[in-house]
XYZ file of N, CA and C in Angstrom:
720
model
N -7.907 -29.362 12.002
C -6.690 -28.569 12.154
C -6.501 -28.235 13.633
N -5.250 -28.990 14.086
C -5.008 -28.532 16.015
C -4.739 -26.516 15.669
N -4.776 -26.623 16.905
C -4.685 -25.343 16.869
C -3.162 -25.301 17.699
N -1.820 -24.103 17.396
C -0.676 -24.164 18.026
C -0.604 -23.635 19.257
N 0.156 -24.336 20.046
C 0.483 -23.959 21.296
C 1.256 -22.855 21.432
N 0.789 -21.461 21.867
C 1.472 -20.494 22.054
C 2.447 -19.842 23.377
N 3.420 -19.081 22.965
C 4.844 -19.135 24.104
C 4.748 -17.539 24.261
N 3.765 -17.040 25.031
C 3.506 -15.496 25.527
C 3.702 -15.354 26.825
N 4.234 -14.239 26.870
C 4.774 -14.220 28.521
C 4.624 -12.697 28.753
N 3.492 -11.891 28.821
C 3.002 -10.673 28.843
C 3.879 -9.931 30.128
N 3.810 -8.337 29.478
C 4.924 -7.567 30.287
C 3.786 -6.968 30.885
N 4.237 -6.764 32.064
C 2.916 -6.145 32.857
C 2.960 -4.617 32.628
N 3.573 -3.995 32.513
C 4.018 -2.687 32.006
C 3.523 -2.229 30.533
N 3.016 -3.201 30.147
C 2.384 -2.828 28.750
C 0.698 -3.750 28.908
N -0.008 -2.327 27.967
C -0.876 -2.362 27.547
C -1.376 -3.989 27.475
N -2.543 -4.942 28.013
C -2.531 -6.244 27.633
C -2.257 -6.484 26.267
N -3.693 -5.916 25.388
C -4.008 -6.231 24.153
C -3.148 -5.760 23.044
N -2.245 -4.865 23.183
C -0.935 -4.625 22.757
C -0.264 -5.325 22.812
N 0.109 -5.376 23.621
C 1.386 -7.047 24.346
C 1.378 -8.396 23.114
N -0.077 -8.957 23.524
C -0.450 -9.846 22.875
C -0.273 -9.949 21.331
N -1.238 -8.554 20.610
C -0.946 -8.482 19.511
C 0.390 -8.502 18.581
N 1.444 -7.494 19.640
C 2.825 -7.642 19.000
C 3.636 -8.855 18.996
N 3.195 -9.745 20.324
C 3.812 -10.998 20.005
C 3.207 -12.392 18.943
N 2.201 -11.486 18.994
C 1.865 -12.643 17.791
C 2.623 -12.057 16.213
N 1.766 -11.188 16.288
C 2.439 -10.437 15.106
C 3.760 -11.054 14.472
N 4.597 -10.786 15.651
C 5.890 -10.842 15.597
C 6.007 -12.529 15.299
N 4.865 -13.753 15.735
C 6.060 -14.938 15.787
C 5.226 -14.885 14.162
N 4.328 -14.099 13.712
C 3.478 -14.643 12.175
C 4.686 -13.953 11.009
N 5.621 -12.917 11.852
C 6.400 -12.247 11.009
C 7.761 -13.025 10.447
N 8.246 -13.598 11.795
C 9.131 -14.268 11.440
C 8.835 -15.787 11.652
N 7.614 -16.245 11.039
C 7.727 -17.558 10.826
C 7.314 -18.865 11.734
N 7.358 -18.121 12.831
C 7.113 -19.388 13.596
C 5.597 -19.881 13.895
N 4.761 -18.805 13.653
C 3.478 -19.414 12.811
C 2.967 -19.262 11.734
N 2.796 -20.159 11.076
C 3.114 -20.141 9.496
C 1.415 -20.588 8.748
N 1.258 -19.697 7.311
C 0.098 -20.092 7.072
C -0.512 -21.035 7.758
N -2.082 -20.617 7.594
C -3.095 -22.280 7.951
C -2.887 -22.600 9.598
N -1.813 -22.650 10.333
C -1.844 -22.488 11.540
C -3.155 -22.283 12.092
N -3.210 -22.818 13.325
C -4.472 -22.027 13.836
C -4.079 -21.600 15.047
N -4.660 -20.582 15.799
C -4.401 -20.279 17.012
C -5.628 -20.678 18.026
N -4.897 -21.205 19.454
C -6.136 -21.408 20.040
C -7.577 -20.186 20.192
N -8.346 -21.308 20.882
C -9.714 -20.260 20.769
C -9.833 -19.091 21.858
N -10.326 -18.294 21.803
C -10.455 -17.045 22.430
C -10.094 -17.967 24.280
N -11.465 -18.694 24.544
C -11.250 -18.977 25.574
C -9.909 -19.886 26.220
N -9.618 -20.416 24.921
C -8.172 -21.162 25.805
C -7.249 -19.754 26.157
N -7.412 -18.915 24.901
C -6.222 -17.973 25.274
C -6.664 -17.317 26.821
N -7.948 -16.987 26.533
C -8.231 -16.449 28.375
C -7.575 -16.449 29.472
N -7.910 -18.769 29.323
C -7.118 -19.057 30.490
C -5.853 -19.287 30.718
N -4.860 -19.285 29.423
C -3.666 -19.502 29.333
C -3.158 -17.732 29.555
N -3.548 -16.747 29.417
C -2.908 -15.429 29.379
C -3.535 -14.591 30.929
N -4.851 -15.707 31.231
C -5.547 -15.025 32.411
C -5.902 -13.541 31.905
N -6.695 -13.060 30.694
C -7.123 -12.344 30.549
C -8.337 -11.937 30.170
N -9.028 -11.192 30.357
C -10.660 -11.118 29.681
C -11.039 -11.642 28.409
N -12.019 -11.893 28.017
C -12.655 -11.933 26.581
C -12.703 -10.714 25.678
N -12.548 -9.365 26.358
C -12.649 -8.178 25.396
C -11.254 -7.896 24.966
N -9.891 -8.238 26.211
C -8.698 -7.928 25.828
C -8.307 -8.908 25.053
N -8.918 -10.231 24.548
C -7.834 -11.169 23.430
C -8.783 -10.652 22.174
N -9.881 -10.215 22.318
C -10.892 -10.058 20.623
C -10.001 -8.835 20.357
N -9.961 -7.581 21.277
C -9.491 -6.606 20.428
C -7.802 -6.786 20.046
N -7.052 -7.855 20.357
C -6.042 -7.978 20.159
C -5.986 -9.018 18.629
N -6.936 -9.686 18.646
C -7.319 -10.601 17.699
C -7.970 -9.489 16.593
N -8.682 -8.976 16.474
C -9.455 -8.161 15.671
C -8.198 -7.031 15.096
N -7.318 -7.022 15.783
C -5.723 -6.006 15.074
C -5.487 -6.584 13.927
N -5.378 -7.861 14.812
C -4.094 -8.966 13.697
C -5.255 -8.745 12.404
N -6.697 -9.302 12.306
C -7.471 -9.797 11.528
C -7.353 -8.242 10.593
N -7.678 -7.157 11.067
C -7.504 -5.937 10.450
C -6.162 -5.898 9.304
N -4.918 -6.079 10.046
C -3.720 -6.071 9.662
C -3.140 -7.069 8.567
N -4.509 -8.878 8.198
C -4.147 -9.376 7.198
C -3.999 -10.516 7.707
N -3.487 -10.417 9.077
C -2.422 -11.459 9.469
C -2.995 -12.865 9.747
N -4.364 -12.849 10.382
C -5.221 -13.999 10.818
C -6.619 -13.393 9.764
N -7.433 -14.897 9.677
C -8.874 -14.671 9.244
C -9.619 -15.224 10.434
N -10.742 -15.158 10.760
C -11.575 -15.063 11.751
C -13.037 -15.986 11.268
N -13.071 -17.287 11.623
C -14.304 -17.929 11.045
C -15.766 -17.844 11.749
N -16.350 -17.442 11.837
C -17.177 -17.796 12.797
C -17.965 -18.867 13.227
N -18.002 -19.615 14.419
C -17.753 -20.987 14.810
C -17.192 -21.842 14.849
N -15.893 -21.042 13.852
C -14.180 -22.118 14.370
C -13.868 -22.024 15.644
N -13.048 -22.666 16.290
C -12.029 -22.752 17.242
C -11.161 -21.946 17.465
N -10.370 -20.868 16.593
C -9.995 -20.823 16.679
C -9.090 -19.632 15.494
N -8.690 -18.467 15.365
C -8.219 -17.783 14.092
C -7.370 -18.683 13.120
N -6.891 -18.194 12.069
C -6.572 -19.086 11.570
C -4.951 -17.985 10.782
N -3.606 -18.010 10.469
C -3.035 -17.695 10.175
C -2.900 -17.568 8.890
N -2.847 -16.086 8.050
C -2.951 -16.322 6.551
C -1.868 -16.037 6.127
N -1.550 -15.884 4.750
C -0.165 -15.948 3.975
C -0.250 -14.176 3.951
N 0.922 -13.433 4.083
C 1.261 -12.574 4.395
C 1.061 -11.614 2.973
N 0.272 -10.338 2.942
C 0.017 -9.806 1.564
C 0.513 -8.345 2.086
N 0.470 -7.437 0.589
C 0.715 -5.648 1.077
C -0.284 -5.445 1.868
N -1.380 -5.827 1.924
C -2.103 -5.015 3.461
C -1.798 -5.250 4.489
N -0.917 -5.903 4.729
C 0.137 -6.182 5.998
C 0.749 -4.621 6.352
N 1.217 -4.289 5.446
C 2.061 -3.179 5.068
C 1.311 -2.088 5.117
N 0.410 -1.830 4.257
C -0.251 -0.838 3.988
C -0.751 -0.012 5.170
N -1.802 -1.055 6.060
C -2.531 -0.536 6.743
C -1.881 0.013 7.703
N -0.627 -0.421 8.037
C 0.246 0.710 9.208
C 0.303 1.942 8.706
N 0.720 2.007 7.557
C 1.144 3.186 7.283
C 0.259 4.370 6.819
N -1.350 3.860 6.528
C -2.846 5.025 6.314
C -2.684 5.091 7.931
N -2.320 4.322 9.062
C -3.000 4.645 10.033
C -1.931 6.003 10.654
N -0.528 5.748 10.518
C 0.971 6.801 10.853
C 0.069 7.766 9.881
N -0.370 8.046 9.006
C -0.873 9.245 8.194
C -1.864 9.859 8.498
N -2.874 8.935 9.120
C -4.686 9.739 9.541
C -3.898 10.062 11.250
N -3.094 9.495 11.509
C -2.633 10.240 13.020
C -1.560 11.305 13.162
N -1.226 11.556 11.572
C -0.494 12.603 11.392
C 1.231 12.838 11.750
N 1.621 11.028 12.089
C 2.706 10.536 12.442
C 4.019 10.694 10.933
N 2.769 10.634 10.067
C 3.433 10.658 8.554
C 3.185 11.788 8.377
N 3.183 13.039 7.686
C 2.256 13.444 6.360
C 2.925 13.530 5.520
N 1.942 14.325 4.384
C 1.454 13.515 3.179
C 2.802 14.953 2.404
N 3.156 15.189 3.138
C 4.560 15.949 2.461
C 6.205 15.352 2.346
N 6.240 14.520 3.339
C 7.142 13.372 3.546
C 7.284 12.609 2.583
N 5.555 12.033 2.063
C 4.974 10.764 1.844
C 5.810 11.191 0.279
N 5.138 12.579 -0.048
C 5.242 13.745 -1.212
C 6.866 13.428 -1.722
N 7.511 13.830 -0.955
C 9.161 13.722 -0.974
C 9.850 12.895 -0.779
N 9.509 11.916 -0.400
C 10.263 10.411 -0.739
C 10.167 10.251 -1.792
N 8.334 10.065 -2.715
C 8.313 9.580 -3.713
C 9.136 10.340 -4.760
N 9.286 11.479 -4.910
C 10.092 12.190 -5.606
C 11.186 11.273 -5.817
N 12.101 11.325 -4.689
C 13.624 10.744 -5.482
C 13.108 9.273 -5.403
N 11.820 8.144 -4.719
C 12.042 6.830 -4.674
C 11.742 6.453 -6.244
N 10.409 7.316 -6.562
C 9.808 6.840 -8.034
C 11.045 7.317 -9.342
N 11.640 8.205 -9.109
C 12.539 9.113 -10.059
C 13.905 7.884 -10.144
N 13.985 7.453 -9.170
C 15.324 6.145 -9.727
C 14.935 4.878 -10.014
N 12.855 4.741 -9.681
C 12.482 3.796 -10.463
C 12.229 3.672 -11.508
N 11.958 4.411 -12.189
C 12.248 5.299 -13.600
C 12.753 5.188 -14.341
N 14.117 5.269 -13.281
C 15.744 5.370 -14.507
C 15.720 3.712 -14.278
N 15.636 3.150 -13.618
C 16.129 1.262 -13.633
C 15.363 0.586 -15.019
N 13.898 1.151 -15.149
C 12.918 0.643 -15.642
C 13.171 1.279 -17.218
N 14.156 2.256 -17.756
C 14.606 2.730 -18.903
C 15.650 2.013 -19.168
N 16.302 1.419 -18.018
C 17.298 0.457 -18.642
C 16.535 -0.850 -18.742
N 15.738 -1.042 -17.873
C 15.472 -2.659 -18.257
C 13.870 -3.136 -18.643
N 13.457 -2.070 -19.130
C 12.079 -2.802 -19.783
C 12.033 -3.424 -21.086
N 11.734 -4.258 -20.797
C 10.894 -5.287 -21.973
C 10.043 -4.584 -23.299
N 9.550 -5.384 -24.267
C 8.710 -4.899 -24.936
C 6.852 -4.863 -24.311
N 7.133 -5.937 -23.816
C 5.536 -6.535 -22.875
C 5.572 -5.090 -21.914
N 6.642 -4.742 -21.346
C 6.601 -3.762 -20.537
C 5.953 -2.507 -20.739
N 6.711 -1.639 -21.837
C 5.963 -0.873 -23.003
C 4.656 -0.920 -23.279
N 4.379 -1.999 -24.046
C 2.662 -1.985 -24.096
C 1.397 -2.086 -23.301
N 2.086 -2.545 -21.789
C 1.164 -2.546 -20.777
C 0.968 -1.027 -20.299
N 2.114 -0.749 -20.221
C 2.047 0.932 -19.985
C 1.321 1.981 -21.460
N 1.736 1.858 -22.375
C 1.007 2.290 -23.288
C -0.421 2.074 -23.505
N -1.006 0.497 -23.320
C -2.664 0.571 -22.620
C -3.362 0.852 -21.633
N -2.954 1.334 -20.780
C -2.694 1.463 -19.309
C -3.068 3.235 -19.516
N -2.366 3.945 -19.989
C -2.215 5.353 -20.177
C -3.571 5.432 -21.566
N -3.962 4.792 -22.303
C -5.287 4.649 -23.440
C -6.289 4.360 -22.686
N -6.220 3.647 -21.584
C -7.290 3.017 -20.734
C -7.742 4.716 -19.842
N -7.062 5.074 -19.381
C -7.262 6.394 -18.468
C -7.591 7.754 -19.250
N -7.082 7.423 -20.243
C -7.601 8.738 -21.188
C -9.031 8.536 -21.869
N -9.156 7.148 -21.955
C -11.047 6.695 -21.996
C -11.768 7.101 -20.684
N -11.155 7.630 -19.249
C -11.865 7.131 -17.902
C -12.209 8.431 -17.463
N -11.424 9.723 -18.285
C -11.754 11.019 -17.108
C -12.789 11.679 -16.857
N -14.108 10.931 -17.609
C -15.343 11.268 -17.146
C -15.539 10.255 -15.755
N -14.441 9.600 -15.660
C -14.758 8.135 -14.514
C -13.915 8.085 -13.432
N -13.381 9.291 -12.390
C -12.369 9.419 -11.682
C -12.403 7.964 -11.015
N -13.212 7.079 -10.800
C -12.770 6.326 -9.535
C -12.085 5.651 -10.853
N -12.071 5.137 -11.718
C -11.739 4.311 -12.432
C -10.191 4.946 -13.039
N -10.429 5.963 -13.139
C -8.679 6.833 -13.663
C -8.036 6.798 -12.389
N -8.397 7.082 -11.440
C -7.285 6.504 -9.862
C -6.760 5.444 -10.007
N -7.897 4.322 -9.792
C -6.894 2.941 -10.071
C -5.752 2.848 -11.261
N -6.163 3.422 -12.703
C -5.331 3.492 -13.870
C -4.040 3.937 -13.263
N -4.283 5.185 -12.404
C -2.947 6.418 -12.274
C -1.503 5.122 -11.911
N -2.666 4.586 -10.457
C -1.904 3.701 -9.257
C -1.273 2.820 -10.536
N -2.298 2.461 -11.309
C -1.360 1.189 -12.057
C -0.372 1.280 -12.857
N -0.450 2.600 -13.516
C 0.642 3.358 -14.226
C 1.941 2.967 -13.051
N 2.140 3.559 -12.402
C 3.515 3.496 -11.508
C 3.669 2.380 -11.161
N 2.728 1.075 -10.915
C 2.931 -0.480 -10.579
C 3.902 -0.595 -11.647
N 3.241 -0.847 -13.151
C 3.809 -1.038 -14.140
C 5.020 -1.080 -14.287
N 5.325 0.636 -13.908
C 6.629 1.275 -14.262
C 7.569 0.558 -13.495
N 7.156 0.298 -11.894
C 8.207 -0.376 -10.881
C 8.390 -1.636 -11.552
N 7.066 -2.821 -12.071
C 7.582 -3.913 -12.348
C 8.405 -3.927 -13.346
N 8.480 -2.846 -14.572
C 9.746 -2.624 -15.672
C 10.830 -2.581 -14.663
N 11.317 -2.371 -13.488
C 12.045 -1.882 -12.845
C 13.263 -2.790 -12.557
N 11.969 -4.173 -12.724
C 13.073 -5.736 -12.238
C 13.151 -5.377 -10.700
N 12.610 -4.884 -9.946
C 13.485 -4.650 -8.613
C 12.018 -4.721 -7.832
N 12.131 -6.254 -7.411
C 11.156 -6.265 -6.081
C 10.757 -5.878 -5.241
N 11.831 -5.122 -4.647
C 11.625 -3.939 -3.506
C 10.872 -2.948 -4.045
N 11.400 -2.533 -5.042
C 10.600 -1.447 -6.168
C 9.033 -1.868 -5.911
N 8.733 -2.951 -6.190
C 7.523 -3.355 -6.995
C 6.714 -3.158 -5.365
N 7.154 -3.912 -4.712
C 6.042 -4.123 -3.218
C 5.898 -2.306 -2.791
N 6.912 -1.605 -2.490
C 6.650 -0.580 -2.235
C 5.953 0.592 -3.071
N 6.468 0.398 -4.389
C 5.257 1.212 -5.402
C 3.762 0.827 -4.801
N 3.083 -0.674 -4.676
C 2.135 -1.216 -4.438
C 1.323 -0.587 -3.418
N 2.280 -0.522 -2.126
C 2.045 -0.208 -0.857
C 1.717 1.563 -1.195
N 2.674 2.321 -1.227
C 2.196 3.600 -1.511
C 1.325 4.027 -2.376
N 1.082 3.249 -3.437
C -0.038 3.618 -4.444
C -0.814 3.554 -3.854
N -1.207 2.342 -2.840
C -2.768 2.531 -2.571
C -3.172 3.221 -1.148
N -2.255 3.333 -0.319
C -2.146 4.919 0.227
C -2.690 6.267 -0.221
N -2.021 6.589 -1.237
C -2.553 8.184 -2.142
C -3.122 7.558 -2.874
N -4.303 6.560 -2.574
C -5.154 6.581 -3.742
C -6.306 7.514 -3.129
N -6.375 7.283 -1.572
C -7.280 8.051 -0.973
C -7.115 9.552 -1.055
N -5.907 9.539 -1.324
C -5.451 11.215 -0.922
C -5.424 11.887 -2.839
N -5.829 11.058 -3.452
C -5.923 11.685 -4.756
C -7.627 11.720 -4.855
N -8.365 10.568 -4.379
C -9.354 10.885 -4.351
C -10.185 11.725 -3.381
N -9.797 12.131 -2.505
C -10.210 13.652 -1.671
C -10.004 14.756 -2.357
N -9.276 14.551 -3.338
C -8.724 15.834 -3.632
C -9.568 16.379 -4.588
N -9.943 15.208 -5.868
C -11.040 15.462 -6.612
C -12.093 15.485 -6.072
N -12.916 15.251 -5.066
C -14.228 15.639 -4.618
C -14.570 17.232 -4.263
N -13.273 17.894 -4.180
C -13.332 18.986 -4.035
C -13.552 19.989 -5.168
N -13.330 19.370 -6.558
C -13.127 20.097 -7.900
C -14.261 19.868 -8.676
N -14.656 20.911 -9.310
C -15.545 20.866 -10.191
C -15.244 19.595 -11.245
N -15.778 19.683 -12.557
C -15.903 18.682 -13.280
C -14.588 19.298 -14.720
N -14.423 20.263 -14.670
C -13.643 20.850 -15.815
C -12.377 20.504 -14.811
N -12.592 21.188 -14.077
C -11.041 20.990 -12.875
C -10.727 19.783 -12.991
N -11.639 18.912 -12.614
C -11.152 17.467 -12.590
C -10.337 16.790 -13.894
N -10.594 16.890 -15.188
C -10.519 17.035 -16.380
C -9.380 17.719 -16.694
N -9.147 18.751 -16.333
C -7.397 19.628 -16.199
C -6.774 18.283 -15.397
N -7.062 18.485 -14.405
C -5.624 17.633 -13.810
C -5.624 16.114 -14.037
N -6.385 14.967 -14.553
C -6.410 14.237 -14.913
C -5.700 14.628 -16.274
N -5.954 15.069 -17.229
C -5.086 16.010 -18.355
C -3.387 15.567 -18.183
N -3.142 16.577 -17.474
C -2.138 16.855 -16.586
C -1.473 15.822 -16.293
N -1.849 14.952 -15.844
C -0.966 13.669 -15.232
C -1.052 12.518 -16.248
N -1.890 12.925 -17.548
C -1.343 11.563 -18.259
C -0.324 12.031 -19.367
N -0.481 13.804 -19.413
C -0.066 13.485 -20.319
C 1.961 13.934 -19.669
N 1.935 14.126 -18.195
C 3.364 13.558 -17.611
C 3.548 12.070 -17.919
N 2.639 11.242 -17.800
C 3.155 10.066 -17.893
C 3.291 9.683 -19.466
N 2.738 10.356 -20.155
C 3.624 10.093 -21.258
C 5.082 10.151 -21.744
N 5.230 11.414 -21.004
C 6.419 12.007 -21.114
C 7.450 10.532 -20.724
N 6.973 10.508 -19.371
C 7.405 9.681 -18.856
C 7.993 8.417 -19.362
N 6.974 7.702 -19.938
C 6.968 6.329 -21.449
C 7.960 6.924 -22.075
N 7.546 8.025 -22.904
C 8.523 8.231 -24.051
C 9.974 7.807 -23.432
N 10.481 8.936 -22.756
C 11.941 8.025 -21.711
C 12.474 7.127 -21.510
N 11.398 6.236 -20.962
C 11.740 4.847 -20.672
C 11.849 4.030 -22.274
N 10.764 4.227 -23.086
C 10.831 3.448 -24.160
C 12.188 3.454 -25.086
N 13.090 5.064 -25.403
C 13.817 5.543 -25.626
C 15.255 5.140 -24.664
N 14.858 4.397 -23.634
C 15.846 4.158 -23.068
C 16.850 4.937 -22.530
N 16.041 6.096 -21.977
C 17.075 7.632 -21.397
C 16.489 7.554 -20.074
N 17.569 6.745 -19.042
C 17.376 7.259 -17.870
C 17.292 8.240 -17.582
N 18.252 9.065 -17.619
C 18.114 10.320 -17.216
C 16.707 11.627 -17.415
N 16.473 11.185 -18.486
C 15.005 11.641 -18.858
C 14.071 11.622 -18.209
N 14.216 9.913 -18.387
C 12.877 9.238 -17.122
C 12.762 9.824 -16.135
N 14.416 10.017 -15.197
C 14.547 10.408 -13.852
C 13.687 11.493 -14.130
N 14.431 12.595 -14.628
C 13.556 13.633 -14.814
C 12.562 14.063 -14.813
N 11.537 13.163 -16.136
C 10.083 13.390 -15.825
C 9.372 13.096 -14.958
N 10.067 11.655 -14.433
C 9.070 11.648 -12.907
C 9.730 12.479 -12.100
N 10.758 13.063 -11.475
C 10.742 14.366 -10.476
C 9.654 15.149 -10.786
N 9.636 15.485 -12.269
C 8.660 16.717 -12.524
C 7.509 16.365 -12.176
N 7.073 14.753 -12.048
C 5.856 14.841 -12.294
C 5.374 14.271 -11.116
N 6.533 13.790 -9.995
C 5.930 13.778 -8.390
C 5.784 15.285 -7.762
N 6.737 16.563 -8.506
C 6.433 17.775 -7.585
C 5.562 18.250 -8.361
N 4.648 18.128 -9.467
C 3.476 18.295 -10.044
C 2.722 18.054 -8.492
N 2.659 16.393 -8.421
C 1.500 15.765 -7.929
C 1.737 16.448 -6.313
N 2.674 16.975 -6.329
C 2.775 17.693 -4.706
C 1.747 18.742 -4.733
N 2.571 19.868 -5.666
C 1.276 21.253 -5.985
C 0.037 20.817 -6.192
N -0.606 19.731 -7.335
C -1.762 19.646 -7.292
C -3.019 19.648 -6.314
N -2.262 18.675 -5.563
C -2.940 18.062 -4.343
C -2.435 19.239 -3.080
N -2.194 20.150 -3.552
C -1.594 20.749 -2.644
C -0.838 20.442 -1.011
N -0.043 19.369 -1.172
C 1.019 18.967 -0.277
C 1.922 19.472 0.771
C-alpha cells in the first residue's frame, strides 16, 4: 500500500502539531483521504513539513485517539480508517472534562432533543421495535444488583427508542450522547450506597416504561411527555 502524497502548507501563527492535525483531519473529513489510505511515515512527514519527530507523533497520536488513523507498529506509515461515533464522541467528553460543555446544557438539550425523539418513534415504531425495547427494559430489571451492566441497558434503552425514530440523525446522536453520560451516570452511583443505587435504578425503568407504554399506544404526545419527565428526573438525580 503507497502511502498518499500530502498538500500541507502550515501557518506559522499556529501551534505546529495543531496545524497539522486539523489539516489532516479535515482532508479525512471531507474525503480526500479515504479509508485504507496510508499516510507517509513519520520521517517523510519530518522532511516534507521540516518538523521534529515529537511535533508529527503528537499530531498523529490526536488523529489515532480521535478514530481517524490506526497506527501499526513497523508500518510505514498510519493508515486511514472508516469514520465511526468515536470520531464524534471524543470531542465532546473532552468540551465537558474542560468544562467548555457542562453537564447542565448536556442536561437540557436532551430534554427537548430525546422528548421529540419520542414523539417520532410513537408514530413510527414497528412491532420488532416494541419488543427490543420491552427486553431491553426485562434485561435491566434482572441487572440492578449489576450497575455496570444496567448503564449499558439504560444507554440502550434510548438507542432503541431513537432507532424506532426512523431518523438517522436521531440515531448517531442518541449514540454519541449516550456514551458520554454513561460516565456521568456512572460517577454518580459510586457515590450511593447499595439501597440508593436500587431506588434510582427503580426510578428510571420504571420512567421508561412509562415511556414504552406511549410509544406502543401510539401517543406522541405522551411519549413527549414522559421523556421530558424523565430527562428532568435524570437532571435532579444526578444532580445537574
Amino acid at each position: 500500500m503507497e502511502s498518499r502524497e500530502l498538500h500541507i502548507h502550515l501557518d506559522p501563527g499556529k501551534r505546529a502539531s495543531d496545524d497539522i492535525y486539523e489539516q489532516l483531519r479535515a482532508m479525512i473529513t471531507s474525503g480526500a483521504l479515504k479509508p485504507g489510505d496510508r499516510l507517509p511515515s513519520e520521517r517523510a512527514m519530518m522532511t516534507e513539513l521540516q518538523r521534529s519527530r515529537p511535533t508529527i507523533r503528537e499530531a498523529l497520536k490526536r488523529l489515532e485517539q480521535g478514530g481517524y488513523v490506526t497506527s501499526t507498529q513497523g508500518a510505514s506509515g498510519a493508515v486511514v480508517q472508516e469514520l465511526s461515533l468515536h470520531a464524534a464522541e471524543e470531542p465532546l467528553k473532552d468540551m465537558i472534562q474542560l468544562s467548555q460543555v457542562s453537564l447542565q446544557e448536556l442536561n437540557e438539550y436532551r430534554q427537548n432533543n430525546d422528548s421529540t425523539i419520542a414523539a417520532w418513534a410513537a408514530k413510527r415504531r414497528s412491532d420488532e421495535d416494541i419488543a427490543a425495547m420491552r427486553q431491553c427494559i426485562a434485561q435491566a430489571e434482572n441487572s440492578l444488583q449489576d450497575f455496570e451492566n444496567f448503564i449499558e441497558l439504560d444507554v440502550r434503552f434510548h438507542s432503541l427508542l431513537a432507532k424506532a425514530s426512523a431518523n438517522r440523525v436521531a440515531i448517531i446522536v442518541t449514540e454519541v450522547l449516550g456514551n458520554v453520560e454513561k460516565e456521568t451516570l456512572r460517577n454518580k452511583i459510586l457515590t450511593l450506597s447499595e439501597d440508593e443505587w436500587v431506588q434510582l435504578g427503580r426510578r428510571i425503568l420504571d420512567t421508561h416504561r412509562i415511556i414504552l407504554s406511549a410509544i406502543e399506544q401510539q401517543d406522541s404526545r405522551a411519549a413527549r411527555s414522559a421523556m421530558r419527565a424523565h430527562t428532568e428526573a435524570a437532571g435532579r438525580d444526578l444532580q445537574l
